[in-house]
Amino acid sequence: MLRHLMYKIKSTGPITVAEYMKEVLTNPAKGYYVYRDMLGKQGDFITSPEISQIFGELLGIWFISEWMATGKSTAFQLVELGPGRGTLVGDILRVFTQLGSVLKNCDISVHLVEVSQKLSEIQALTLTEEKVPLERNAGSPVYMKGVTKSGIPISWYRHLHDVPKGYSFYLAHEFFDVLPVHKFQKTPQGWREVFIDIDPQVSDKLRFVLAPSATPAEAFIQHDETRDHVEVCPDAGVIIEELSQRIALTGGAALVADYGHDGTKTDTFRGFCGHKLHDVLIAPGTADLTADVDFSYLRRMAQGKVASLGPIKQHTFLKNMGIDVRLKVLLDKSNEPSVRQQLLQGYDMLMNPKKMGERFNFFALLPHERLEGGRHQRNARQSKPFASLVAGFSELAWQ
């Protein structure tokens, strides 16, 4: 990967941080995400679904709650962007099965957007019924099809725009943080983009440099920006625009969970290898590269087509979703000390402000009428006082 990048820079000059991230993570020949399973204890990072089943269960409850609040349609698509090993969608589907009596007249299908061949194979092993062979068609927008263990049709795509339009619930958990960012530094001459170049002192080393003049991506910076260093992610904007259009047109909702900020942080570009921080410019292709999600940018890119909620801290969202109630149920059910310890450790990792509790945020996109409808109903029919409350983002009374 380093040789490939050196050749590219020597041929065409320094490259943007966005181009560097794209090559390192998703290059078809040597990209970090394309051919490896980077999750879990042996990988480079562990995600919330890998830590505790409760996380996915509560997200499953969130989607059912939204489905019920918007009139229990006869069908919906569950769409996950970057599904990892499939653990999260597996936990959500288990909740759908457990609440089968609620969903019995609803036609559900699962749609996974995944660029990694390696991960799509792991997802299929996790989620699909072995007795039903997978249909594969590498050249098609739907490159794999099957049936889940609970009998729900499941399809794989490389791009969101290939997923059929229709009433859908979208999920993006630790998806936006790996999309390529452009980095900018404020200078006396104005904004200058950060590029990556070969170090003139050490021939096999890379370094950061500033562009000598303005670059096209500068258009993404707000005119009233007060920070002196900014990261922008055009790809995230494109996806949010697409999700907003779909939700405004056909209903549903999108739930985004990621680490990030509301337009306050500056330099968040970093690497992870073997669960430790790793210099982003050393041994490219061997470590995960990531940048915090700027939720203020996501909100802006929704362009008012839909309503947005959040970001709110993970511990607040999960507490509102009833994580304490669920933990107690699981602890009461379990006699195994090792299982109880695992549940408590998982809870601590998800909720502790010093661990994931404050680092991760939840953010949602919903049709405007979902929030406005509640106010009208409240005046018209007292029997529905909670129509405008959205689970997780409001404290709900648990009975």
Coordinates of C-alpha atoms in Angstrom, one line a residue, residues 67-387:
W67 CA -43.1 1.5 13.3
M68 CA -46.0 1.5 15.8
A69 CA -45.9 5.3 16.3
T70 CA -46.3 5.9 12.6
G71 CA -49.3 3.6 12.0
K72 CA -48.0 0.0 11.8
S73 CA -47.5 -0.2 8.0
T74 CA -48.0 -3.7 6.4
A75 CA -44.4 -3.8 5.3
F76 CA -41.0 -2.3 6.0
Q77 CA -37.4 -2.7 4.9
L78 CA -34.6 -2.8 7.6
V79 CA -31.5 -1.3 5.9
E80 CA -28.1 -1.3 7.6
L81 CA -25.1 0.6 6.2
G82 CA -21.8 -1.1 7.0
P83 CA -23.2 -4.0 9.1
G84 CA -19.8 -5.2 10.5
R85 CA -20.1 -9.0 11.2
G86 CA -23.9 -8.8 11.2
T87 CA -24.1 -9.1 15.0
L88 CA -26.2 -5.9 15.4
V89 CA -28.8 -6.8 12.7
G90 CA -28.8 -10.4 14.2
D91 CA -29.7 -9.0 17.6
I92 CA -32.4 -6.7 16.1
L93 CA -33.9 -9.6 14.2
R94 CA -34.0 -11.7 17.4
V95 CA -36.2 -9.0 18.9
F96 CA -38.4 -9.0 15.8
T97 CA -38.9 -12.8 16.3
Q98 CA -39.5 -12.4 20.1
L99 CA -42.2 -9.7 19.3
G100 CA -43.6 -11.8 16.4
S101 CA -47.1 -11.3 17.8
V102 CA -46.8 -7.5 17.4
L103 CA -45.2 -7.8 13.9
K104 CA -47.2 -10.8 12.6
N105 CA -49.0 -9.0 9.8
C106 CA -46.0 -7.1 8.7
D107 CA -43.8 -8.0 5.7
I108 CA -40.2 -7.4 6.7
S109 CA -37.1 -7.6 4.5
V110 CA -33.4 -7.0 5.3
H111 CA -31.0 -5.0 3.1
L112 CA -27.3 -4.7 3.9
V113 CA -25.0 -2.2 2.2
E114 CA -21.5 -3.6 2.4
V115 CA -18.4 -3.0 0.2
S116 CA -16.2 -5.7 1.9
Q117 CA -16.3 -9.1 0.4
K118 CA -14.8 -10.6 3.5
L119 CA -17.4 -9.0 5.8
S120 CA -20.3 -9.9 3.6
E121 CA -19.3 -13.6 3.9
I122 CA -19.1 -13.3 7.7
Q123 CA -22.5 -11.6 7.7
A124 CA -24.1 -14.4 5.7
L125 CA -22.7 -17.0 8.1
T126 CA -24.1 -15.0 11.0
L127 CA -27.5 -14.3 9.6
T128 CA -28.6 -16.8 6.9
E129 CA -30.3 -20.2 7.0
E130 CA -27.7 -22.8 5.9
K131 CA -30.3 -25.0 4.2
V132 CA -31.2 -22.2 1.8
P133 CA -28.3 -21.6 -0.6
L134 CA -27.3 -18.0 -1.2
E135 CA -27.8 -16.6 -4.7
R136 CA -24.7 -14.8 -5.9
N137 CA -24.3 -12.4 -8.8
A138 CA -21.1 -10.3 -8.6
G139 CA -22.1 -8.1 -11.5
S140 CA -25.5 -7.2 -10.2
P141 CA -26.4 -4.3 -7.9
V142 CA -27.8 -7.0 -5.6
Y143 CA -24.6 -9.1 -5.3
M144 CA -26.0 -11.7 -2.8
K145 CA -29.4 -12.9 -1.7
G146 CA -30.6 -15.3 0.9
V147 CA -33.0 -16.0 3.8
T148 CA -32.3 -15.2 7.4
K149 CA -32.6 -17.9 10.1
S150 CA -36.0 -16.5 11.0
G151 CA -37.2 -16.7 7.4
I152 CA -36.9 -13.1 6.3
P153 CA -35.5 -12.3 2.8
I154 CA -32.0 -10.6 3.0
S155 CA -30.0 -8.9 0.2
W156 CA -26.6 -7.3 -0.1
Y157 CA -25.6 -4.2 -2.1
R158 CA -22.5 -2.1 -2.5
H159 CA -24.3 1.2 -2.6
L160 CA -27.3 2.8 -0.8
H161 CA -28.7 4.0 -4.1
D162 CA -29.2 0.4 -5.2
V163 CA -31.4 -0.5 -2.3
P164 CA -35.1 -0.4 -3.3
K165 CA -37.0 2.7 -2.4
G166 CA -39.9 2.2 0.0
Y167 CA -40.9 2.5 3.6
S168 CA -37.6 1.7 5.4
F169 CA -35.8 2.0 8.7
Y170 CA -32.1 2.8 8.2
L171 CA -29.3 2.1 10.6
A172 CA -25.8 3.4 10.5
H173 CA -23.7 2.2 13.4
E174 CA -20.0 3.2 13.3
F175 CA -20.4 3.8 9.5
F176 CA -19.9 7.5 9.0
D177 CA -16.7 7.7 11.0
V178 CA -14.7 5.8 8.3
L179 CA -15.9 7.8 5.3
P180 CA -13.0 9.9 3.8
V181 CA -12.6 13.5 5.2
H182 CA -10.9 16.6 3.8
K183 CA -8.9 18.4 6.4
F184 CA -8.4 22.2 6.4
Q185 CA -6.1 24.6 8.4
K186 CA -6.8 28.3 8.8
T187 CA -3.8 30.3 7.7
P188 CA -3.1 34.1 7.3
Q189 CA -3.9 33.6 3.6
G190 CA -7.2 31.9 4.4
W191 CA -8.2 28.2 4.5
R192 CA -5.7 25.8 3.1
E193 CA -6.3 22.1 2.6
V194 CA -4.0 19.5 4.3
F195 CA -2.4 17.1 1.8
I196 CA -0.2 14.1 2.1
D197 CA 3.2 14.1 0.4
I198 CA 6.5 12.1 0.5
D199 CA 8.9 13.3 3.1
P200 CA 11.9 14.9 1.3
Q201 CA 14.2 13.8 4.2
V202 CA 13.2 10.2 4.4
S203 CA 12.3 8.6 1.0
D204 CA 9.9 5.9 2.4
K205 CA 8.0 8.2 4.8
L206 CA 4.9 10.3 4.3
R207 CA 4.2 13.7 5.8
F208 CA 1.4 16.3 6.0
V209 CA 1.7 19.5 3.9
L210 CA -0.5 22.5 3.3
A211 CA -1.8 23.2 -0.2
P212 CA -0.2 26.4 -1.6
S213 CA -3.6 27.8 -2.7
A214 CA -7.4 27.2 -2.4
T215 CA -8.8 23.8 -3.3
P216 CA -12.4 22.8 -4.5
A217 CA -13.4 21.0 -1.2
E218 CA -13.1 24.4 0.6
A219 CA -16.7 25.0 -0.6
F220 CA -17.8 22.7 2.2
I221 CA -16.6 25.0 4.9
Q222 CA -19.2 27.3 6.5
H223 CA -18.7 31.1 6.0
D224 CA -19.0 31.7 9.7
E225 CA -16.7 28.9 10.8
T226 CA -14.8 29.9 14.0
R227 CA -12.5 26.9 14.4
D228 CA -9.0 27.0 13.0
H229 CA -8.9 23.4 11.9
V230 CA -11.9 21.7 10.2
E231 CA -12.7 18.2 8.8
V232 CA -15.4 17.8 6.2
C233 CA -16.9 14.6 4.7
P234 CA -18.6 15.2 1.4
D235 CA -19.5 11.4 1.2
A236 CA -21.4 11.7 4.5
G237 CA -23.4 14.6 3.0
V238 CA -24.3 12.7 -0.1
I239 CA -25.6 9.7 2.0
I240 CA -27.6 12.0 4.4
E241 CA -29.1 13.8 1.4
E242 CA -30.2 10.4 -0.1
L243 CA -31.6 9.2 3.3
S244 CA -33.5 12.5 3.8
Q245 CA -35.0 12.3 0.3
R246 CA -36.1 8.7 0.9
I247 CA -37.6 9.3 4.3
A248 CA -39.4 12.5 3.2
L249 CA -40.9 10.6 0.2
T250 CA -41.8 7.2 1.7
G251 CA -41.6 7.5 5.5
G252 CA -39.6 5.5 8.0
A253 CA -36.6 6.8 9.9
A254 CA -32.8 6.7 10.1
L255 CA -30.8 6.0 13.3
V256 CA -27.1 7.0 13.3
A257 CA -24.8 5.9 16.2
D258 CA -21.2 7.0 16.1
Y259 CA -18.5 8.9 17.9
G260 CA -18.6 12.5 17.0
H261 CA -19.4 16.1 18.0
D262 CA -21.8 18.8 17.2
G263 CA -19.4 21.1 15.2
T264 CA -16.9 21.7 18.0
K265 CA -13.9 19.5 17.5
T266 CA -11.0 20.1 15.2
D267 CA -8.4 17.4 14.4
T268 CA -9.9 13.9 15.1
F269 CA -8.2 11.9 12.3
R270 CA -6.6 8.8 13.8
G271 CA -5.6 5.2 13.3
F272 CA -6.2 2.0 15.3
C273 CA -4.2 -1.1 15.2
G274 CA -4.5 -4.0 17.6
H275 CA -6.8 -1.8 19.8
K276 CA -4.1 0.8 20.2
L277 CA -3.8 4.3 18.6
H278 CA -1.6 4.1 15.5
D279 CA 0.2 6.9 13.5
V280 CA -2.1 7.4 10.4
L281 CA 0.9 7.8 8.1
I282 CA 2.8 4.7 9.1
A283 CA 2.3 1.3 7.4
P284 CA -0.9 2.4 5.6
G285 CA -3.3 -0.5 5.0
T286 CA -2.5 -2.3 8.3
A287 CA -4.6 0.0 10.6
D288 CA -8.2 1.3 10.7
L289 CA -8.4 5.1 9.9
T290 CA -11.3 7.1 11.3
A291 CA -12.4 10.7 12.0
D292 CA -15.2 11.8 14.4
V293 CA -18.6 12.5 12.8
D294 CA -19.6 16.2 12.7
F295 CA -23.3 15.9 13.5
S296 CA -23.9 19.6 12.8
Y297 CA -22.8 18.9 9.2
L298 CA -25.2 15.9 8.9
R299 CA -28.1 18.1 10.2
R300 CA -27.2 20.8 7.7
M301 CA -27.1 18.2 4.8
A302 CA -30.6 17.0 5.7
Q303 CA -31.5 20.5 4.3
G304 CA -34.8 20.6 6.2
K305 CA -36.3 17.8 4.1
V306 CA -36.7 15.8 7.3
A307 CA -36.6 16.5 11.1
S308 CA -33.5 15.6 13.0
L309 CA -33.0 14.6 16.7
G310 CA -29.8 14.6 18.6
P311 CA -27.0 14.1 18.9
I312 CA -27.4 12.8 22.4
K313 CA -24.9 10.7 24.4
Q314 CA -25.1 6.9 24.1
H315 CA -25.7 6.5 27.9
T316 CA -28.7 8.9 27.8
F317 CA -30.2 7.2 24.8
L318 CA -29.8 3.6 26.2
K319 CA -31.1 4.7 29.6
N320 CA -34.1 6.2 27.9
M321 CA -34.6 3.0 26.0
G322 CA -34.7 1.0 29.3
I323 CA -31.3 -0.6 29.4
D324 CA -31.5 -0.9 33.2
V325 CA -34.8 -2.8 33.0
R326 CA -33.4 -5.1 30.4
L327 CA -30.1 -5.7 32.3
K328 CA -32.1 -6.7 35.4
V329 CA -34.2 -9.2 33.4
L330 CA -31.1 -10.8 31.9
L331 CA -29.3 -10.9 35.3
D332 CA -32.4 -12.5 37.0
K333 CA -32.6 -15.1 34.3
S334 CA -28.9 -16.1 34.5
N335 CA -27.4 -18.5 37.1
E336 CA -24.0 -18.6 35.5
P337 CA -21.5 -16.3 37.3
S338 CA -19.5 -15.9 34.1
V339 CA -22.5 -14.8 32.1
R340 CA -23.5 -12.3 34.8
Q341 CA -20.0 -10.9 34.9
Q342 CA -20.1 -10.6 31.1
L343 CA -23.4 -8.7 31.2
L344 CA -22.2 -6.3 33.9
Q345 CA -18.9 -5.7 32.0
G346 CA -20.8 -5.1 28.8
Y347 CA -23.2 -2.7 30.5
D348 CA -20.2 -0.8 32.0
M349 CA -18.5 -0.5 28.6
L350 CA -21.6 0.8 27.0
M351 CA -22.7 3.2 29.7
N352 CA -19.6 4.4 31.6
P353 CA -19.0 8.0 30.6
K354 CA -15.2 7.3 30.5
K355 CA -15.7 4.4 28.1
M356 CA -18.4 4.4 25.4
G357 CA -21.2 6.2 27.3
E358 CA -20.1 9.7 26.4
R359 CA -17.9 9.1 23.4
F360 CA -20.8 7.7 21.3
N361 CA -23.8 9.7 20.1
F362 CA -27.2 8.9 18.7
F363 CA -28.8 11.0 15.9
A364 CA -32.1 10.4 14.1
L365 CA -33.8 11.5 10.9
L366 CA -37.6 11.4 10.8
P367 CA -40.4 12.7 8.6
H368 CA -41.5 16.2 9.8
E369 CA -45.1 14.9 10.3
R370 CA -43.8 12.3 12.8
L371 CA -43.0 15.1 15.3
E372 CA -45.7 17.6 14.2
G373 CA -48.4 14.9 14.1
G374 CA -48.0 14.3 17.8
R375 CA -49.0 17.9 18.6
H376 CA -52.2 17.7 16.5
Q377 CA -53.2 14.4 17.9
R378 CA -52.6 15.5 21.4
N379 CA -55.2 18.3 20.9
A380 CA -57.6 16.2 19.0
R381 CA -57.5 12.9 20.8
Q382 CA -56.3 12.8 24.4
S383 CA -55.8 9.0 24.1
K384 CA -52.5 9.5 22.3
P385 CA -50.5 11.8 24.4
F386 CA -47.1 10.3 23.5
A387 CA -47.4 10.4 19.7

